[in-house]
CSV table of C-alpha atoms in Angstrom, one decimal:
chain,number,residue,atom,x,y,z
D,110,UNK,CA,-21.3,-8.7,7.0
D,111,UNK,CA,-19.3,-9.8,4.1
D,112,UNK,CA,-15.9,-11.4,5.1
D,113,UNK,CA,-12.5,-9.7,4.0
D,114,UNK,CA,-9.4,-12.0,3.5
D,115,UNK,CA,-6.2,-9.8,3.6
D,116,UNK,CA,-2.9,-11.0,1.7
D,117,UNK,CA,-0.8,-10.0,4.3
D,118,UNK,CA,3.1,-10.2,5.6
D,119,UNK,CA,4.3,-7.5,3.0
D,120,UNK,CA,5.6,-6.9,5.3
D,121,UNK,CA,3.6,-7.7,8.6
D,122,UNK,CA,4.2,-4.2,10.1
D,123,UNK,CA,1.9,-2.6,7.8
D,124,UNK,CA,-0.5,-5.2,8.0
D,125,UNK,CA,-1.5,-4.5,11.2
D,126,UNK,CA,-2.6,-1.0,10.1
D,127,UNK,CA,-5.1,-3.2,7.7
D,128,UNK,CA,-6.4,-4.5,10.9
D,129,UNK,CA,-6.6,-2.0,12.6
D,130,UNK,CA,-8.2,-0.2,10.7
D,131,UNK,CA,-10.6,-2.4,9.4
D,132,UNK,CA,-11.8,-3.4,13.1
D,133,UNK,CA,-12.0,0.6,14.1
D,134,UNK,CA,-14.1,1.2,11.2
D,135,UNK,CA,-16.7,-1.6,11.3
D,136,UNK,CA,-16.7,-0.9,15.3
D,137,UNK,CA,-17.5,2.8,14.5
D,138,UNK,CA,-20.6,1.9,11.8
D,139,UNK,CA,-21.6,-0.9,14.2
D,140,UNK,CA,-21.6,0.5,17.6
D,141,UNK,CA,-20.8,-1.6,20.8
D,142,UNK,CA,-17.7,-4.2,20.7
D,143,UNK,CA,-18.2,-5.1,16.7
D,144,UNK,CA,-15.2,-6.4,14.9
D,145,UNK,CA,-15.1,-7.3,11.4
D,146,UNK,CA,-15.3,-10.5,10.1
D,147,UNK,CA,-12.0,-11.4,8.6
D,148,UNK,CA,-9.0,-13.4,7.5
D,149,UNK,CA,-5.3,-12.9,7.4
D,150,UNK,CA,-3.0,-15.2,4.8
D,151,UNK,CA,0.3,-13.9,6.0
D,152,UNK,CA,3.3,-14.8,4.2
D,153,UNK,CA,7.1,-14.7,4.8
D,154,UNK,CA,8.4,-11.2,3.7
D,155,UNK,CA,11.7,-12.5,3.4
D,156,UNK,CA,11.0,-15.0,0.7
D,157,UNK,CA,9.0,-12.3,-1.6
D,158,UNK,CA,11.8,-9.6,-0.4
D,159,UNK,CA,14.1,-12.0,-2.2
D,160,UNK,CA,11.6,-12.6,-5.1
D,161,UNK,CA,11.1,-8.9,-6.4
D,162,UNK,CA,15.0,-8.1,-6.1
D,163,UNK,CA,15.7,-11.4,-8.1
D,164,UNK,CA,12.7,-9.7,-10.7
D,165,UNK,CA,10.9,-13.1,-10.5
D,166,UNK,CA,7.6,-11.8,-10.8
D,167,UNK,CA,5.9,-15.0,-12.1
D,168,UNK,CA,7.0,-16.6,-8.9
D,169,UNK,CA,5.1,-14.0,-6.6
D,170,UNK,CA,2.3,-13.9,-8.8
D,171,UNK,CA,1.8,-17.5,-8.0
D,172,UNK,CA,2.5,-17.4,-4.4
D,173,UNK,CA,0.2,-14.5,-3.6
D,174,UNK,CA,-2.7,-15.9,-6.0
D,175,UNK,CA,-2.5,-19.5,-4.4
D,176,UNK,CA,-2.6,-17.2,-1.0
D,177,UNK,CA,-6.1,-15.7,-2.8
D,178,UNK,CA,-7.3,-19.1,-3.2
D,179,UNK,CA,-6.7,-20.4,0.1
D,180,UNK,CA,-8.6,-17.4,1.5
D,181,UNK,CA,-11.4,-17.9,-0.5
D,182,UNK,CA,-11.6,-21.4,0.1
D,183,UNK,CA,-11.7,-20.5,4.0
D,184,UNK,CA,-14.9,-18.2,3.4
D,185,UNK,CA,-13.4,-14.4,1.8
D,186,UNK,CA,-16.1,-12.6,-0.2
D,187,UNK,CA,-13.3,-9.7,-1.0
D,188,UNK,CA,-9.7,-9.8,-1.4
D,189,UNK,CA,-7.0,-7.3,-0.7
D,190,UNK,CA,-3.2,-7.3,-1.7
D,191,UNK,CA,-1.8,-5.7,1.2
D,192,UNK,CA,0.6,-3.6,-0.8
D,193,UNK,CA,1.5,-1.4,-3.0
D,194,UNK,CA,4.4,-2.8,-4.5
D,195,UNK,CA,2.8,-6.0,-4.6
D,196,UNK,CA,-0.1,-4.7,-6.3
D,197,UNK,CA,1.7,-5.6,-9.5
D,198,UNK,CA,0.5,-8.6,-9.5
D,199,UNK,CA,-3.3,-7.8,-8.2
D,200,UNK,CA,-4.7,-8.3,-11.8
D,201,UNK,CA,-3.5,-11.9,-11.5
D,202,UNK,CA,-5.0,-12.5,-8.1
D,203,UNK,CA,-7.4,-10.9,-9.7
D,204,UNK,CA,-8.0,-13.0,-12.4
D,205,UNK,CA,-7.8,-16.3,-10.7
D,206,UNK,CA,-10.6,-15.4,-8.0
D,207,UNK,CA,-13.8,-16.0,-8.0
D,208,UNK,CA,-15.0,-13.4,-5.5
D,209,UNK,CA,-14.0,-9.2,-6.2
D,210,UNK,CA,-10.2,-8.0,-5.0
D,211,UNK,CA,-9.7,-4.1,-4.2
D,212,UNK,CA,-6.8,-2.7,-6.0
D,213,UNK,CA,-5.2,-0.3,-3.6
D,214,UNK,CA,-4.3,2.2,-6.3
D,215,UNK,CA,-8.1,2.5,-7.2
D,216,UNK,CA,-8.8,3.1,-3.7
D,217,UNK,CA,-5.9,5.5,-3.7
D,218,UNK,CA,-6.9,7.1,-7.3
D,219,UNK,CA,-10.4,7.6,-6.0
D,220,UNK,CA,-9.4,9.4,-3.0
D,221,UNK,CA,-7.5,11.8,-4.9
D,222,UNK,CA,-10.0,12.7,-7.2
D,223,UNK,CA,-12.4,13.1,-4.4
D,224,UNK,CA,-10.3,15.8,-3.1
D,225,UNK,CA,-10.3,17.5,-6.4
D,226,UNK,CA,-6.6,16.9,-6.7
D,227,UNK,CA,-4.9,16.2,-10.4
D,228,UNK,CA,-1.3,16.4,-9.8
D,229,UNK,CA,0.0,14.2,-7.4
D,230,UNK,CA,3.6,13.2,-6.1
D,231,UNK,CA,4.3,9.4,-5.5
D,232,UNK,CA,6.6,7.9,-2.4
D,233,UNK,CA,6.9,4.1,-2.7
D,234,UNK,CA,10.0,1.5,-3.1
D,235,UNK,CA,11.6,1.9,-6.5
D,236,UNK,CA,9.3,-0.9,-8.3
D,237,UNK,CA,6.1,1.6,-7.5
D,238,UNK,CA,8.0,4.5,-8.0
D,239,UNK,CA,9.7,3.6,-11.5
D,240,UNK,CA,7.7,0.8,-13.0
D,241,UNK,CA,4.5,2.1,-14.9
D,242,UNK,CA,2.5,-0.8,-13.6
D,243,UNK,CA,1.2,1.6,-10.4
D,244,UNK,CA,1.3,5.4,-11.7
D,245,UNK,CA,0.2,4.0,-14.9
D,246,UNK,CA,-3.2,2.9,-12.7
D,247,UNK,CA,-3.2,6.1,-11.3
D,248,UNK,CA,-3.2,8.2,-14.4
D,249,UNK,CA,-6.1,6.2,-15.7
D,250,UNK,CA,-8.4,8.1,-12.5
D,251,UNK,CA,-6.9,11.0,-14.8
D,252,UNK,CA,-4.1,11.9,-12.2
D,253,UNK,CA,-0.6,13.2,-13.5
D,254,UNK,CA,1.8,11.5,-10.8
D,255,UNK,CA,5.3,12.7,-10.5
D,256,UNK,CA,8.1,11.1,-8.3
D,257,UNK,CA,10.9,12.4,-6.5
D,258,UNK,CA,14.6,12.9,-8.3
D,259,UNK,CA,16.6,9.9,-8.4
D,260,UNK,CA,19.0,10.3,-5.7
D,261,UNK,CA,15.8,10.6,-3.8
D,262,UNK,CA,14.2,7.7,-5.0
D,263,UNK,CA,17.1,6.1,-4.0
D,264,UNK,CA,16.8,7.3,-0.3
D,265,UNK,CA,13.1,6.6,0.3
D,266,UNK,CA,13.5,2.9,-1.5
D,267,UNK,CA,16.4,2.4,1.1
D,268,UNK,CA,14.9,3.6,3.8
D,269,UNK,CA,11.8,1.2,3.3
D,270,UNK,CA,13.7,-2.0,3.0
D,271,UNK,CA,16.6,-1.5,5.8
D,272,UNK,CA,14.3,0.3,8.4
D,273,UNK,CA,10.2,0.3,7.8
D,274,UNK,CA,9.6,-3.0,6.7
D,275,UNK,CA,11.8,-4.2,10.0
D,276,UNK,CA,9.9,-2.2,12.4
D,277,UNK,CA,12.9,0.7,12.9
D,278,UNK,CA,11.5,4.6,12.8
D,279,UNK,CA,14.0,7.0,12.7
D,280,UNK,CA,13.9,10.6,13.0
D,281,UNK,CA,16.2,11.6,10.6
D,282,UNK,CA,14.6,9.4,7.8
D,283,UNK,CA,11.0,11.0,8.7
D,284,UNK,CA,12.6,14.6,8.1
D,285,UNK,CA,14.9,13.2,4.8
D,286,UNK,CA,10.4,12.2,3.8
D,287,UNK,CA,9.5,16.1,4.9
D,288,UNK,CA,12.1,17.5,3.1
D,289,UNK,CA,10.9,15.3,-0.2
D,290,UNK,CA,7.4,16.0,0.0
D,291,UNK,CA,8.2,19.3,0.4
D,292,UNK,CA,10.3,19.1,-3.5
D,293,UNK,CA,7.7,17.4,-4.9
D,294,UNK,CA,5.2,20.2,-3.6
D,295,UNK,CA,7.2,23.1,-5.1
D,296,UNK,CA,7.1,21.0,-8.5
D,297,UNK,CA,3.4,21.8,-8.5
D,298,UNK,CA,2.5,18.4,-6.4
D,299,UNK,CA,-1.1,19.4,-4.6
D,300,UNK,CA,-0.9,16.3,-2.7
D,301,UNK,CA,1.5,12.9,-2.3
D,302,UNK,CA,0.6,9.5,-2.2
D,303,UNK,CA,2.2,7.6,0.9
D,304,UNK,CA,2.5,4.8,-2.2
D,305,UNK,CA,4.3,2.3,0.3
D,306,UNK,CA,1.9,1.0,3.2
D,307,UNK,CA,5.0,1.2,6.0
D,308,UNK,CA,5.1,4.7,4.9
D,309,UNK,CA,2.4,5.8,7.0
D,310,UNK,CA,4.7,4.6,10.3
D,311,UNK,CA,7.0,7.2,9.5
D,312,UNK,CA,5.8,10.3,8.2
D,313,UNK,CA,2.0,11.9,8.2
D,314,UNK,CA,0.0,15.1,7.4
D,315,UNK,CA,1.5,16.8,10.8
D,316,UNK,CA,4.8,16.3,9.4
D,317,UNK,CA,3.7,17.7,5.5
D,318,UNK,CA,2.5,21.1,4.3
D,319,UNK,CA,1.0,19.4,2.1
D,320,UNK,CA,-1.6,16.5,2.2
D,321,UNK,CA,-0.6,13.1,2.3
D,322,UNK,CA,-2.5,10.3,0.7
D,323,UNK,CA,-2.2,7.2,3.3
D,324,UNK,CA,-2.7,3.9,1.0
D,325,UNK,CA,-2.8,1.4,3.6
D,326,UNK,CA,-5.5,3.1,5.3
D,327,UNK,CA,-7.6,3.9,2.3
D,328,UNK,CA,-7.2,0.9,1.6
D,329,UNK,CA,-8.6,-0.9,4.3
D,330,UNK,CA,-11.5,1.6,4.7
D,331,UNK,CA,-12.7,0.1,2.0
D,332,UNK,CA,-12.4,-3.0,2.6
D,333,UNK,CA,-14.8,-2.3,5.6
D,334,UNK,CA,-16.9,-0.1,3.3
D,335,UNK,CA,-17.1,-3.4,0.8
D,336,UNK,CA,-17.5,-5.6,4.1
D,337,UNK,CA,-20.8,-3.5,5.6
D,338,UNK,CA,-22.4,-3.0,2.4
D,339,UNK,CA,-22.9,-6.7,2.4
């Protein structure tokens, strides 16, 4: 079994979805008490919170690729960037290993197409959302990706940083989610992307008439996939 190092932290509450998920998974192909083999860098959210709203980029780059490095020095055959938004800077993580690293919007991109979906709607912070760094991935697994008015934008990105990311689910905020999926479905979306991995703590398919596209757990399936085809 291959081992997966997981740059973690961002923020912590979704990472233990990764590890979660990752353990059910391998326990599941395995049989018995199997658990994957695995390793967590885990970094203070706060200090790349602080890093992405001052738009210094270069500086998380480098944090999150030394984090690579580290992993790989402690025995990682795979990386993931547990995050969407902090996927930006996958290609440099990328870059600097020596061993693969799973983007999570090709993980996300080839779910979607496996599903025979081609329009998609996108929920994420307003980096994933506006930037073209993610949707720009997206539409290269030939997906057209839409995202929710502004105003709206506005209320999922705030939503994500003052209650997600600090462990809070509220009710109202998982029916303000229902009632923007359910826009973004009437403007022809046949899916949307849960494009933020605390996402998936407040709102799911139950809650959609639509399907929803949970990164974080795409994501870390295959990672275990990647992990047991070792």
């Amino acid at each position: 079994m291959r081992t997966i190092g997981l740059i973690g932290g961002l923020s912590w509450e979704s990472t233990v979805i990764y590890y979660q998920i990752i353990n059910q998974r391998v326990r599941e192909r395995l049989g018995g008490s199997h658990s994957a083999n695995s390793l967590i860098w885990s970094v203070d959210y706060t200090t790349v919170e602080d890093l992405i709203f001052a738009d210094r980029w270069d500086d998380v780059s480098a944090l999150l690729t030394g984090a690579g490095r580290k992993l790989q020095e402690l025995g990682a055959d795979v990386l993931l960037v547990c995050s969407n938004t902090f996927s930006r800077v996958s290609d440099d993580v990328a870059g600097a290993a020596r061993v693969p690293v799973l983007h999570i919007a090709d993980t996300v991109g080839a779910e979607v197409r496996a599903r025979g979906m081609r329009k998609v709607g996108l929920l994420g912070t307003r980096f994933t959302m506006e930037q073209p760094f993610y949707r720009d991935r997206l539409a290269a697994h030939g997906l057209d990706v839409i995202v929710p008015r502004r105003e709206q934008r506005e209320l999922v990105h705030r939503v994500i940083f003052e209650e997600l990311v600090r462990g809070v689910i509220s009710e109202p905020s998982r029916d303000a989610y229902a009632r923007i999926v359910a826009d973004l479905a009437d403007d022809g979306a046949e899916g949307v992307i849960l494009g933020c991995t605390e996402i998936e703590l407040l709102l799911s398919e139950k809650d959609t008439a639509v399907p929803v596209l949970p990164s974080a757990r795409l994501h870390a399936e295959a990672a275990a996939a990647f992990a047991l085809a070792g």
